[in-house]
């Protein structure tokens, strides 16, 4: 059996970046549409001082910010796995599972916004992330 290519751990990160870019484009579209319809002033986006964003825009804006919170820990663990040569099939599978759960979380948050389903997906992704970090620590300790 051929050894696993360490670059396989990088592809889930690219998939998560693609999700982030898709949400950014959706947010841009909603913002432009809200300004065109007169639902919000373009001045609101200077400093966000007052006024209320329309709910669909507020949801996508909050979701976009969320993609720069916990996922940062994902990007770091991916890079650490790669540079420390600790990539294995389980880590790659875990990284893809994390990304799949984040895609699911995004889908729920940006469509039905069912809070229990959304939180379940978010929590599951956080647990997968914790397992990735824990497994990396164990592997590093074993490697000396």
XYZ file of C-alpha atoms in Angstrom:
144
model
C 0.000 0.000 0.000
C 1.325 3.433 -0.990
C 1.961 5.894 1.865
C -0.528 8.703 2.401
C 0.428 12.023 0.829
C 0.700 14.691 3.547
C -0.815 17.260 1.179
C -4.173 15.496 1.545
C -4.636 17.331 4.863
C -4.575 20.663 3.011
C -7.589 20.035 0.756
C -10.209 20.303 3.516
C -8.790 23.750 4.330
C -9.311 24.789 0.709
C -12.896 23.527 0.944
C -13.493 25.629 4.057
C -12.022 28.687 2.344
C -14.430 28.051 -0.552
C -17.333 28.052 1.908
C -16.107 31.312 3.429
C -15.875 32.913 -0.012
C -19.383 31.685 -0.915
C -20.800 33.242 2.267
C -18.895 36.464 1.500
C -20.492 36.623 -1.952
C -23.929 35.961 -0.467
C -23.394 38.720 2.106
C -22.297 41.135 -0.627
C -25.371 40.329 -2.672
C -27.732 40.821 0.271
C -26.068 44.084 1.296
C -26.249 45.580 -2.184
C -29.876 44.487 -2.541
C -30.841 45.945 0.854
C -29.255 49.302 -0.039
C -30.960 49.324 -3.477
C -34.350 48.622 -1.861
C -33.789 51.381 0.695
C -33.941 48.960 3.635
C -30.636 50.280 4.922
C -28.375 53.212 4.176
C -24.908 52.683 2.764
C -23.721 54.944 5.600
C -24.643 52.162 8.040
C -21.639 50.172 6.805
C -19.122 52.898 7.660
C -19.121 52.250 11.403
C -22.334 50.281 12.057
C -23.370 53.043 14.484
C -27.130 52.822 14.557
C -30.047 51.365 12.773
C -30.932 47.780 12.284
C -29.865 45.499 9.491
C -32.664 43.528 7.880
C -32.737 40.087 9.522
C -31.511 38.067 6.500
C -28.538 40.401 6.204
C -27.820 40.258 9.939
C -27.853 36.439 9.824
C -25.442 36.175 6.910
C -23.171 38.886 8.357
C -23.022 37.082 11.696
C -22.368 33.801 9.936
C -19.511 35.300 7.952
C -17.900 36.529 11.174
C -18.422 33.063 12.668
C -16.315 31.582 9.866
C -13.340 33.479 11.333
C -13.791 32.212 14.880
C -13.573 28.429 15.497
C -12.337 27.666 11.956
C -9.120 29.535 12.754
C -8.269 26.654 15.111
C -8.973 24.259 12.240
C -6.581 26.053 9.907
C -3.894 26.035 12.599
C -4.227 22.313 13.323
C -4.099 21.538 9.602
C -0.867 23.509 9.213
C 0.591 21.930 12.360
C -0.258 18.434 11.109
C 1.381 19.195 7.812
C 4.593 20.793 9.105
C 5.116 18.216 11.871
C 4.594 15.310 9.446
C 1.796 13.859 11.570
C -0.737 13.445 8.749
C -2.503 10.086 8.641
C -5.755 8.778 7.196
C -7.651 9.415 10.443
C -6.553 13.042 10.525
C -7.543 13.574 6.907
C -10.927 11.935 7.529
C -11.403 14.083 10.651
C -10.552 17.236 8.722
C -13.104 16.369 6.024
C -15.687 15.562 8.691
C -15.091 18.950 10.313
C -15.558 20.703 6.973
C -18.702 18.684 6.179
C -20.183 19.661 9.547
C -19.327 23.320 8.917
C -21.007 23.148 5.508
C -24.052 21.644 7.217
C -23.974 24.358 9.865
C -23.806 27.027 7.164
C -26.677 25.484 5.238
C -28.928 25.384 8.298
C -27.922 28.853 9.513
C -28.464 30.478 6.119
C -31.721 28.692 5.264
C -34.115 27.490 7.977
C -31.940 28.796 10.833
C -33.348 26.019 13.031
C -31.475 26.736 16.254
C -31.324 23.174 17.648
C -30.076 21.717 14.360
C -27.634 24.573 13.922
C -26.236 24.204 17.436
C -25.984 20.420 17.053
C -23.905 20.785 13.907
C -21.777 23.513 15.476
C -21.162 21.453 18.614
C -20.358 18.324 16.590
C -17.834 20.284 14.516
C -16.262 21.649 17.713
C -15.917 18.110 19.088
C -14.261 16.915 15.868
C -11.895 19.874 16.102
C -11.093 19.001 19.717
C -10.371 15.411 18.664
C -8.037 16.600 15.909
C -6.111 18.717 18.415
C -6.045 15.917 20.989
C -4.867 13.355 18.445
C -2.138 15.703 17.249
C -0.933 16.211 20.808
C -0.828 12.449 21.434
C 1.041 11.833 18.197
C 3.591 14.542 18.993
C 4.122 13.174 22.506
C 4.658 9.685 21.104
C 7.068 10.966 18.467
C 9.163 12.574 21.189
